[in-house]
XYZ file of C-alpha atoms in Angstrom:
729
model
C 177.853 13.029 -3.902
C 181.042 15.083 -3.473
C 180.898 18.885 -3.323
C 184.198 20.809 -3.334
C 184.242 24.085 -1.407
C 186.737 26.408 -3.110
C 187.669 30.049 -2.606
C 190.282 32.624 -1.709
C 191.831 32.727 1.777
C 189.766 34.821 4.206
C 186.673 34.668 2.003
C 184.673 32.996 4.797
C 185.174 29.471 3.485
C 185.807 27.854 6.880
C 182.792 29.599 8.416
C 180.599 28.387 5.546
C 182.009 24.861 5.866
C 181.169 24.796 9.573
C 177.670 26.104 8.851
C 177.076 23.443 6.179
C 178.429 20.460 8.105
C 178.043 21.358 11.795
C 179.718 18.669 13.884
C 179.782 16.108 11.054
C 183.406 16.850 10.224
C 186.586 14.869 9.725
C 189.917 16.669 9.922
C 193.054 15.109 8.456
C 195.940 15.792 6.130
C 196.121 15.453 2.369
C 198.031 12.302 1.359
C 201.729 13.009 1.040
C 201.486 16.600 2.245
C 200.682 18.430 5.433
C 198.103 20.965 4.299
C 195.040 20.408 6.436
C 192.087 18.672 4.828
C 188.537 18.912 6.120
C 185.539 16.989 4.937
C 182.082 16.647 6.412
C 178.570 15.493 5.632
C 176.046 18.143 4.694
C 173.407 18.737 7.354
C 170.270 16.795 6.497
C 171.990 14.990 3.603
C 173.950 11.941 4.710
C 174.826 11.105 1.115
C 176.442 14.514 0.397
C 180.080 15.090 1.405
C 181.537 18.610 1.501
C 185.293 18.759 0.831
C 186.907 21.953 2.135
C 189.836 22.731 -0.179
C 192.753 24.880 1.019
C 192.263 28.610 0.492
C 193.919 29.587 -2.805
C 194.140 32.603 -5.119
C 194.473 30.735 -8.403
C 194.967 27.321 -10.006
C 198.460 28.268 -11.152
C 200.400 26.274 -8.569
C 202.967 28.464 -6.913
C 202.201 27.200 -3.411
C 201.531 23.775 -1.941
C 197.927 24.724 -1.200
C 197.308 25.496 -4.874
C 198.931 22.235 -5.973
C 196.758 20.241 -3.559
C 193.544 22.001 -4.574
C 194.202 21.694 -8.301
C 195.209 18.029 -8.118
C 192.037 17.227 -6.209
C 189.798 19.005 -8.707
C 191.501 17.406 -11.730
C 191.957 13.874 -10.403
C 188.950 13.402 -8.122
C 186.459 15.339 -10.279
C 183.874 16.259 -7.609
C 180.221 16.363 -8.642
C 180.082 20.137 -8.191
C 182.037 23.116 -6.911
C 180.640 25.615 -4.426
C 182.786 28.668 -5.150
C 182.651 31.127 -2.267
C 183.772 34.655 -3.057
C 184.194 37.728 -0.885
C 181.659 40.302 -2.079
C 183.800 43.133 -0.695
C 186.706 42.042 -2.966
C 184.721 40.935 -5.985
C 187.292 41.667 -8.714
C 190.168 39.756 -7.065
C 187.984 36.781 -6.133
C 186.606 36.403 -9.655
C 190.094 35.573 -10.957
C 189.922 32.115 -9.341
C 186.293 31.753 -10.457
C 187.224 32.117 -14.140
C 189.736 29.282 -13.730
C 187.299 27.024 -11.884
C 184.749 27.370 -14.692
C 187.336 26.106 -17.174
C 187.532 22.745 -15.349
C 184.220 21.632 -16.815
C 182.748 20.866 -13.372
C 179.220 22.101 -12.459
C 179.595 25.171 -10.244
C 177.543 27.447 -8.010
C 178.930 30.812 -6.905
C 178.141 31.950 -3.358
C 178.761 35.675 -2.875
C 179.634 36.020 0.805
C 179.631 39.045 3.145
C 176.678 40.578 1.313
C 175.566 42.168 4.582
C 178.800 44.196 4.633
C 178.397 45.135 0.950
C 174.859 46.425 1.582
C 175.952 48.260 4.718
C 178.569 50.144 2.716
C 175.881 51.284 0.280
C 177.339 49.373 -2.651
C 175.341 46.893 -4.717
C 176.135 43.657 -6.570
C 173.621 42.785 -9.312
C 173.457 39.025 -8.898
C 171.161 38.498 -11.903
C 173.616 40.245 -14.233
C 176.521 38.369 -12.637
C 174.734 35.076 -13.297
C 174.103 36.077 -16.901
C 177.712 37.124 -17.501
C 179.333 34.095 -15.853
C 176.869 31.477 -17.018
C 176.583 29.778 -13.604
C 174.188 29.913 -10.677
C 174.871 32.782 -8.251
C 173.460 33.097 -4.704
C 174.080 35.628 -1.964
C 174.991 34.498 1.554
C 176.378 35.677 4.868
C 178.265 32.684 6.261
C 178.843 34.419 9.598
C 175.137 35.121 10.152
C 173.963 31.939 8.447
C 171.711 33.683 5.924
C 171.441 32.088 2.495
C 173.544 29.066 3.485
C 170.717 26.547 3.159
C 169.708 27.967 -0.226
C 173.309 27.708 -1.486
C 173.480 24.068 -0.374
C 170.228 23.139 -2.120
C 171.294 24.959 -5.282
C 174.650 23.152 -5.517
C 172.914 19.778 -5.008
C 170.551 20.546 -7.893
C 173.450 21.537 -10.152
C 175.386 18.376 -9.193
C 172.399 16.157 -9.997
C 172.008 17.719 -13.455
C 175.679 16.907 -14.137
C 175.813 19.665 -16.705
C 178.765 21.998 -16.624
C 178.094 25.377 -18.193
C 181.026 26.106 -20.491
C 182.983 29.254 -19.613
C 181.339 32.191 -21.354
C 184.373 34.452 -21.289
C 186.592 34.571 -24.345
C 190.189 35.637 -24.784
C 191.527 37.754 -27.637
C 191.050 36.261 -31.122
C 194.745 35.347 -31.446
C 194.660 33.519 -28.097
C 191.425 31.687 -28.954
C 192.916 30.434 -32.228
C 195.994 29.104 -30.440
C 193.868 27.433 -27.752
C 191.783 25.698 -30.441
C 195.011 24.393 -31.987
C 196.266 23.053 -28.640
C 192.887 21.414 -27.873
C 193.111 19.573 -31.172
C 196.587 18.311 -30.246
C 195.269 16.997 -26.929
C 193.096 14.519 -28.819
C 191.243 11.797 -26.946
C 193.822 11.587 -24.165
C 192.030 14.344 -22.253
C 188.275 14.411 -21.479
C 186.407 16.916 -23.636
C 185.265 19.034 -20.686
C 188.864 19.428 -19.444
C 190.533 20.281 -22.755
C 190.218 24.057 -22.437
C 191.743 24.049 -18.941
C 194.703 21.886 -20.014
C 195.212 23.945 -23.177
C 195.402 27.179 -21.161
C 197.853 25.655 -18.681
C 200.111 24.381 -21.461
C 200.031 27.824 -23.056
C 201.031 29.302 -19.686
C 204.110 27.011 -19.697
C 202.809 25.242 -16.603
C 205.336 22.401 -16.251
C 203.416 20.691 -13.447
C 200.367 20.161 -15.651
C 202.332 17.652 -17.729
C 202.353 15.312 -14.743
C 198.542 15.203 -14.883
C 198.622 13.945 -18.480
C 199.814 10.690 -19.992
C 201.557 12.534 -22.785
C 201.761 16.332 -23.004
C 201.892 17.572 -26.615
C 204.593 19.926 -27.823
C 203.105 23.444 -27.920
C 206.350 25.385 -28.352
C 205.309 26.642 -31.814
C 202.014 27.997 -30.466
C 203.804 29.715 -27.575
C 206.363 31.336 -29.919
C 203.605 32.518 -32.229
C 201.424 34.120 -29.555
C 204.378 35.743 -27.776
C 205.535 37.253 -31.081
C 202.044 38.442 -31.986
C 201.257 40.026 -28.611
C 204.819 40.957 -27.573
C 204.657 39.428 -24.086
C 205.129 36.093 -22.342
C 202.116 33.795 -22.489
C 201.486 33.667 -18.733
C 201.247 37.465 -18.561
C 199.024 37.479 -21.653
C 196.550 35.005 -20.108
C 196.556 36.840 -16.761
C 195.917 40.186 -18.449
C 193.153 38.725 -20.612
C 191.410 37.378 -17.509
C 191.465 40.745 -15.765
C 190.215 42.522 -18.912
C 187.244 40.160 -18.903
C 186.694 40.540 -15.144
C 186.803 44.345 -15.428
C 184.039 44.230 -18.045
C 181.920 42.178 -15.623
C 182.571 44.511 -12.702
C 181.499 47.555 -14.709
C 178.046 46.072 -15.325
C 177.484 43.980 -12.198
C 178.858 46.160 -9.415
C 177.548 49.587 -8.452
C 179.781 51.515 -6.118
C 177.874 54.289 -4.357
C 180.694 55.639 -2.237
C 183.175 56.964 -4.757
C 185.257 58.721 -2.131
C 187.769 56.457 -0.448
C 187.078 56.269 3.263
C 189.067 54.478 5.905
C 187.247 51.390 7.094
C 187.136 50.368 10.755
C 189.805 47.737 10.025
C 192.046 50.372 8.433
C 191.676 52.627 11.451
C 192.538 49.784 13.835
C 195.512 48.785 11.681
C 196.903 52.301 11.895
C 197.455 51.518 15.575
C 198.120 47.775 15.867
C 200.444 47.619 12.833
C 202.132 50.925 13.568
C 205.912 50.792 13.127
C 206.510 51.795 16.755
C 203.393 50.569 18.579
C 202.909 47.159 16.916
C 205.427 45.193 18.992
C 204.520 46.727 22.389
C 200.837 46.036 21.654
C 201.610 42.441 20.674
C 203.683 41.987 23.855
C 200.866 43.459 25.961
C 198.290 41.161 24.303
C 200.375 38.044 25.007
C 201.010 39.138 28.617
C 197.256 39.527 29.140
C 196.535 36.168 27.466
C 199.003 34.274 29.645
C 198.133 36.278 32.760
C 194.468 35.338 32.484
C 195.176 31.758 31.334
C 197.801 30.843 33.928
C 197.516 33.241 36.849
C 193.845 34.164 37.298
C 190.913 32.429 35.590
C 192.952 29.411 34.504
C 194.396 28.954 37.976
C 190.996 29.137 39.645
C 189.666 26.422 37.354
C 192.819 24.295 37.743
C 192.733 24.623 41.538
C 189.137 23.424 41.507
C 190.102 20.354 39.446
C 193.203 19.556 41.520
C 191.569 20.178 44.908
C 188.173 18.752 44.046
C 188.190 16.299 41.149
C 191.645 14.853 41.966
C 191.873 16.056 45.595
C 189.520 15.684 48.540
C 186.234 16.113 46.676
C 183.938 19.120 46.925
C 180.625 20.258 48.328
C 178.115 21.211 45.636
C 177.078 24.848 46.049
C 178.997 24.832 49.346
C 176.336 22.678 51.024
C 177.833 20.155 53.472
C 175.257 17.467 52.718
C 175.897 17.639 48.962
C 179.359 16.077 49.042
C 180.854 14.709 45.811
C 183.903 12.462 46.306
C 187.062 12.912 44.238
C 188.219 10.469 41.557
C 191.086 9.038 43.679
C 188.635 8.552 46.557
C 186.063 6.792 44.366
C 188.667 4.537 42.782
C 190.361 3.864 46.135
C 187.055 2.864 47.750
C 186.255 0.616 44.789
C 189.655 -1.111 44.956
C 189.329 -1.589 48.711
C 185.848 -3.066 48.302
C 187.048 -5.749 45.907
C 190.191 -6.472 47.971
C 192.643 -5.407 45.275
C 196.317 -6.432 45.721
C 198.636 -3.748 47.141
C 200.829 -3.595 44.064
C 197.870 -3.229 41.691
C 196.250 -0.653 43.954
C 199.540 1.256 44.006
C 199.807 1.097 40.219
C 196.306 2.459 39.729
C 196.323 5.119 42.480
C 199.981 6.171 42.715
C 200.779 5.575 39.042
C 197.877 6.050 36.673
C 195.600 8.337 38.712
C 198.480 10.370 40.168
C 200.401 10.766 36.905
C 197.537 11.313 34.466
C 195.574 13.285 37.058
C 198.489 15.649 37.631
C 198.493 16.418 33.899
C 194.724 16.592 33.395
C 194.543 19.023 36.291
C 196.032 21.639 33.974
C 193.450 21.135 31.197
C 191.317 24.114 32.374
C 194.297 26.465 32.022
C 194.974 25.162 28.536
C 191.341 25.505 27.479
C 191.340 29.144 28.606
C 194.543 29.727 26.615
C 193.085 28.000 23.540
C 189.960 30.199 23.730
C 192.140 33.319 23.606
C 194.231 32.003 20.706
C 191.129 30.942 18.751
C 189.601 34.390 19.252
C 192.770 36.193 18.135
C 193.037 33.980 15.047
C 189.366 34.289 14.092
C 189.081 38.057 14.555
C 192.019 38.672 12.196
C 194.658 39.895 14.649
C 197.045 36.961 14.234
C 197.355 37.726 10.518
C 198.583 41.178 11.591
C 201.073 39.555 13.963
C 202.566 37.609 11.043
C 202.871 40.907 9.149
C 204.464 42.587 12.181
C 206.879 39.711 12.756
C 207.910 39.677 9.089
C 209.714 42.981 9.638
C 211.716 41.404 12.472
C 212.123 37.907 11.052
C 213.457 39.307 7.758
C 216.352 40.906 9.624
C 217.652 37.494 10.642
C 216.835 35.580 7.492
C 213.218 34.408 7.770
C 209.926 35.766 6.459
C 206.668 36.339 8.295
C 205.457 33.053 6.794
C 207.677 31.290 9.341
C 205.550 32.790 12.107
C 202.498 30.797 10.972
C 203.987 27.392 11.993
C 205.147 28.963 15.248
C 201.647 30.262 15.872
C 200.174 26.815 15.218
C 202.901 25.407 17.499
C 201.400 27.236 20.483
C 198.750 24.502 20.448
C 200.997 21.556 19.605
C 204.478 21.328 18.136
C 203.563 18.507 15.734
C 201.174 20.454 13.444
C 203.440 23.475 13.895
C 206.403 21.585 12.446
C 204.215 20.068 9.721
C 202.878 23.494 8.681
C 206.408 24.538 7.717
C 206.079 22.526 4.507
C 204.143 25.396 2.927
C 207.364 27.496 2.988
C 208.814 27.315 -0.525
C 212.445 28.185 0.315
C 214.245 25.037 1.523
C 216.660 26.916 3.831
C 213.853 28.910 5.425
C 211.782 25.745 5.851
C 214.576 23.831 7.592
C 215.341 26.721 9.921
C 211.643 27.076 10.750
C 211.425 23.344 11.547
C 214.429 23.674 13.874
C 213.045 26.668 15.766
C 209.251 26.210 15.812
C 209.239 24.039 18.951
C 210.940 26.813 20.947
C 207.485 28.382 21.280
C 205.742 27.016 24.412
C 203.126 24.533 23.226
C 200.091 23.374 25.160
C 202.064 20.419 26.549
C 204.582 22.808 28.158
C 201.851 24.824 29.866
C 201.632 22.405 32.837
C 205.411 22.773 33.391
C 205.129 26.560 33.317
C 202.172 26.506 35.705
C 203.942 24.028 38.000
C 207.119 26.124 38.318
C 205.152 29.369 38.633
C 202.990 27.943 41.403
C 205.582 25.974 43.368
C 208.596 28.300 43.183
C 207.276 31.779 42.358
C 204.025 31.939 44.307
C 201.936 32.014 41.146
C 203.723 35.140 39.854
C 202.018 36.567 36.752
C 205.245 37.197 34.840
C 206.509 33.611 34.669
C 204.210 32.432 31.836
C 204.672 35.485 29.548
C 208.436 35.368 30.147
C 208.468 31.727 28.995
C 206.743 32.773 25.767
C 209.255 35.549 25.122
C 212.182 33.232 25.952
C 210.941 31.103 23.042
C 210.671 34.150 20.750
C 214.193 35.270 21.761
C 215.561 31.775 21.062
C 214.021 31.859 17.577
C 215.404 35.303 16.777
C 218.901 34.559 18.089
C 218.958 31.175 16.335
C 217.948 32.815 13.087
C 220.712 35.416 13.318
C 223.376 32.822 14.174
C 222.311 30.131 11.698
C 221.802 32.546 8.821
C 225.496 33.461 9.052
C 226.482 29.880 8.247
C 226.830 28.506 4.720
C 224.042 25.998 5.337
C 221.401 28.700 5.752
C 222.863 31.648 3.834
C 220.715 33.458 1.276
C 217.820 35.862 1.022
C 214.527 34.941 2.702
C 211.541 34.030 0.572
C 209.082 36.842 -0.233
C 206.087 37.075 2.079
C 202.657 37.917 0.675
C 199.618 37.667 2.920
C 196.174 39.227 2.864
C 195.065 41.033 6.013
C 191.381 40.157 6.438
C 188.925 42.709 7.796
C 188.449 42.567 11.552
C 185.249 40.891 12.646
C 183.718 39.347 15.717
C 184.162 35.558 15.518
C 181.196 33.342 16.236
C 181.059 31.646 19.612
C 180.655 28.269 17.902
C 183.843 28.610 15.861
C 185.889 29.720 18.876
C 184.597 26.887 21.039
C 185.115 24.360 18.226
C 188.739 25.446 17.792
C 189.298 25.323 21.559
C 187.803 21.851 21.842
C 189.773 20.423 18.906
C 193.061 21.499 20.520
C 191.990 20.534 24.012
C 190.656 17.126 22.972
C 193.932 16.396 21.182
C 195.748 17.029 24.473
C 193.315 14.895 26.479
C 193.693 11.979 24.029
C 197.453 12.283 24.377
C 197.073 12.113 28.156
C 194.978 8.990 27.792
C 197.497 7.156 25.622
C 201.148 8.224 25.647
C 201.083 9.752 29.124
C 199.152 6.808 30.562
C 201.776 4.358 29.321
C 204.587 6.640 30.463
C 203.179 6.975 33.980
C 202.884 3.187 34.278
C 206.579 2.830 33.345
C 207.552 5.661 35.690
C 205.506 4.158 38.540
C 207.029 0.698 38.088
C 210.603 1.973 37.946
C 209.887 4.243 40.936
C 208.303 1.720 43.293
C 210.431 -1.307 42.445
C 214.135 -1.770 43.082
C 216.859 -3.700 44.881
C 217.129 -3.541 48.675
C 219.729 -5.742 50.402
C 220.170 -7.673 47.154
C 216.468 -8.403 46.844
C 214.229 -7.016 44.068
C 210.864 -6.043 45.494
C 208.216 -3.326 45.751
C 209.517 -0.371 47.796
C 208.013 1.651 50.601
C 207.823 5.463 50.307
C 210.987 5.896 52.385
C 212.953 3.534 50.136
C 212.490 5.297 46.779
C 216.196 6.165 46.639
C 216.794 2.438 45.937
C 214.392 2.325 42.963
C 215.277 1.537 39.363
C 214.451 5.110 38.415
C 216.667 6.518 41.183
C 219.553 4.387 39.914
C 219.083 5.715 36.385
C 218.568 9.266 37.643
C 221.706 9.248 39.792
C 223.728 8.014 36.802
C 222.742 11.052 34.714
C 222.088 13.698 37.369
C 225.693 14.985 37.233
C 225.044 16.227 33.702
C 222.490 18.702 35.024
C 224.357 19.715 38.193
C 225.819 22.874 36.531
C 222.237 23.873 35.710
C 221.224 23.841 39.382
C 218.966 20.797 39.428
C 221.342 17.877 39.677
C 219.064 15.680 41.848
C 217.812 12.440 40.389
C 214.113 13.364 40.530
C 214.510 16.488 38.399
C 216.894 14.703 36.003
C 214.427 11.847 35.499
C 211.515 14.266 35.023
C 213.428 16.095 32.276
C 214.230 12.821 30.506
C 210.629 11.538 30.653
C 209.644 14.881 29.151
C 211.211 13.702 25.908
C 208.422 11.138 25.597
C 205.789 13.814 26.205
C 206.374 17.190 27.858
C 203.314 16.668 30.053
C 205.199 13.739 31.633
C 207.362 16.204 33.577
C 204.435 17.106 35.825
C 203.150 13.520 35.959
C 206.615 12.226 36.934
C 206.935 14.762 39.743
C 203.442 13.788 40.855
C 204.543 10.163 41.274
C 207.992 10.896 42.741
C 206.646 13.284 45.370
C 203.577 11.205 46.241
C 201.074 13.554 44.655
C 198.160 11.153 45.021
C 198.534 11.105 48.795
C 198.821 14.839 49.330
C 196.449 16.196 46.689
C 193.861 17.081 49.314
C 195.299 20.570 49.757
C 198.282 20.521 47.402
C 200.618 22.237 49.893
C 202.902 19.221 50.392
C 203.495 18.777 46.668
C 204.519 22.373 46.027
C 206.612 22.446 49.188
C 208.469 19.249 48.318
C 209.315 20.577 44.881
C 210.298 24.002 46.202
C 212.532 22.342 48.792
C 214.475 20.459 46.112
C 215.666 23.495 44.114
C 216.076 27.253 44.376
C 213.965 29.732 42.429
C 216.869 30.377 40.031
C 217.389 26.633 39.535
C 213.660 26.225 38.918
C 213.717 28.861 36.179
C 216.779 27.127 34.730
C 214.802 23.854 34.760
C 211.881 25.601 33.056
C 214.155 27.132 30.394
C 215.779 23.781 29.612
C 212.439 22.041 29.140
C 211.170 24.891 26.956
C 214.116 24.877 24.545
C 215.464 21.318 24.508
C 214.480 18.614 22.023
C 210.675 18.306 21.903
C 208.538 15.251 22.620
C 208.873 12.041 20.579
C 205.830 12.931 18.451
C 207.333 16.304 17.474
C 210.708 14.642 16.856
C 208.959 12.280 14.454
C 207.453 15.264 12.643
C 210.902 16.905 12.418
C 212.335 13.665 11.007
C 209.619 13.516 8.337
C 209.946 17.169 7.368
C 213.754 17.121 7.233
C 213.696 13.837 5.269
C 217.338 13.335 6.246
C 218.888 11.610 9.267
C 221.790 14.070 9.161
C 219.517 17.137 9.298
C 217.317 15.518 11.944
C 220.189 14.886 14.339
C 221.594 18.331 13.632
C 218.226 19.876 14.583
C 217.844 17.815 17.768
C 221.476 18.390 18.741
C 221.202 22.146 18.193
C 218.007 22.423 20.245
C 219.443 20.424 23.155
C 222.791 22.247 23.121
C 221.100 25.658 23.048
C 218.815 24.634 25.921
C 221.786 23.451 27.989
C 223.836 26.607 27.353
C 220.972 29.005 28.095
C 219.949 27.111 31.250
C 223.545 27.031 32.492
C 223.868 30.794 31.989
C 220.503 31.428 33.673
C 221.494 29.436 36.765
C 225.134 30.489 37.118
C 224.616 34.204 36.450
C 221.300 34.221 38.316
C 222.952 32.648 41.368
C 225.748 35.248 41.218
C 223.177 38.051 41.224
C 220.952 36.610 43.967
C 223.531 35.116 46.347
C 226.902 36.496 45.218
C 228.293 32.961 44.744
C 231.149 32.826 42.204
C 232.885 29.732 40.867
C 234.145 27.868 37.834
C 230.571 27.545 36.515
C 230.173 31.313 36.644
C 233.336 31.814 34.573
C 232.126 29.263 32.014
C 228.748 31.007 31.859
C 230.331 34.400 31.116
C 232.571 32.846 28.453
C 229.520 31.275 26.827
C 227.722 34.631 26.881
C 230.721 36.268 25.168
C 230.814 33.547 22.481
C 227.051 33.855 22.019
C 227.265 37.635 21.568
C 230.133 37.220 19.084
C 228.076 34.783 16.997
C 225.251 37.311 16.960
C 227.295 40.335 15.899
C 229.999 38.764 13.713
C 230.031 39.893 10.055
C 227.846 38.086 7.604
C 230.645 36.820 5.332
C 228.348 34.949 2.952
C 226.306 38.119 2.422
C 229.437 40.168 1.734
C 230.550 37.617 -0.858
C 227.165 37.753 -2.561
C 227.194 41.567 -2.609
C 230.715 41.673 -4.081
C 229.700 39.163 -6.757
C 226.624 41.216 -7.604
C 228.683 44.396 -7.952
C 231.258 42.598 -10.115
C 228.506 41.281 -12.388
C 227.045 44.790 -12.657
C 230.424 46.161 -13.768
C 230.777 43.402 -16.373
C 227.345 44.230 -17.798
């Protein structure tokens, strides 16, 4: 049995889905698109599958989410629909409900947030609502879990009866006559229970609905007639008729006690956090706190425990000497020694796999702390405000706040961030968002940030937040520069987004979101990074010495295959301050997976042998580059082309080899230019050194500033054309 969960965004649909399915969930993507799909088995009912449709406002497909939801309902025909509506926004939510009832699918309406409705003193008469709509109506509070079980049992009963209650609402007489005429034209090609829905969509001039039918009838005469009779376009007529009907329901089913408009708690908070002058400083302060706690304090304590204990010299439980627990390298090393493992295999396992993967997994605690913060900010409603705040800024350089959503998702992983850009309707905005989303530090870049902060800056609190704002600055500057080219010229797409009421998220939802992101990273470490570390280990510990190819000792690593490759490309990065072969190789392996940067350093500097206290590893890295060069290295890895997985996502979303290489080339070039300027100008400030590189850096800064401030010629042309057309009219 298939139950579709449908409702408006922010109506509590995800919370209800989690309550219904628990851990029995499968998360994927809809075929051919990148809108997230969730399905799960109902608790206590292994034969009942709940399909969580994307949050939508109507079945008139203006967005990808609406197209996906409508296609599923029409083509898959679930056994029943559980329509969740926000009781605090009853009138707006009922608009989608009227459309769902026209599909001819059995439906149960779950009125959510009833606890908030009752607290406000207002009242929804569920019995009258049931009578007016002609479908079962139950009250629930998805957040508190009340009424959820009853809603599930009710929708199962309705699905088993397989009887869809026909929509009880009627349009104006003229509209009803036209709809009857269109239904007759549909004939036997459309199932009887779907005829009314298809007739309405054809009357609304919905071109996409024709693709759902074998042969769409010509309804141009009906459209001309109704538009002449009612002096309006048919889509507006249908929309107005729906709201007239909904208003009649609200008058009888909803009693509003508080007639005076009072500011809610959310409104009062929004007066501060979305304030024109305070919004950005508050957002900056929030992100500083998030990264400070994640990277510098709590996250660092947890990471130190993992590195020093789990992958270091073990630890004493509760500080008791007799309760000693050995570390993973120690356990594996003892096991290999006991079975008399060959030196090369022992080296591969300890110096390659354990050292490389362990160096990356050591940063998992920091990432989990970060993911908890992000999940909390998303669930409580603040991140929706951030998108609204950023829209004001993004619009100035040619993007809308909708572009911030992929960038927000990209803080976990660049792949879903890039994929989320497909929901942006404007092609220019979408391509620019794809090109710039990976500038935001993702979870995979967190180990690099933590590594540089710890080894070169003494764990300074400002390094992690500065990396985040370097990404934001790169996005803003890229938007300004690219929007002034013919490829990206034009007005940004309009941005409409509901700001949900603030609420305390449930612990379960926050932890579930954290674990989903964290587990994705751990799986990546166990696959891509594992294979990468094996390759890095082999090319590091094997090479030619005196014309003989053999396994190398620690003092002979400069003769390795990797050293040969690194020395061949190191000169490219010399102007950036880190022209040694180890750093060059680490940056290149980062293209496979950004986490490889830390794993590669772990192998090259013998991390497995010195992990007992960690001092040798940080010292070796700090001795190979200056603090300015280290920040240059960090900047390059933040902004350059992302990992192979994210590149694959960019290739799919661009759907063009030309655009793909343009995106990768732009990202890499920008990273190189910014890193060069950081190192050359930073060295001038810190040491007073001046050379050819410094001159080049200043010239690049001048060119960069010119590209930012130069006139927007395409915009001027458009304005002139608009004025000329106005004069003609």
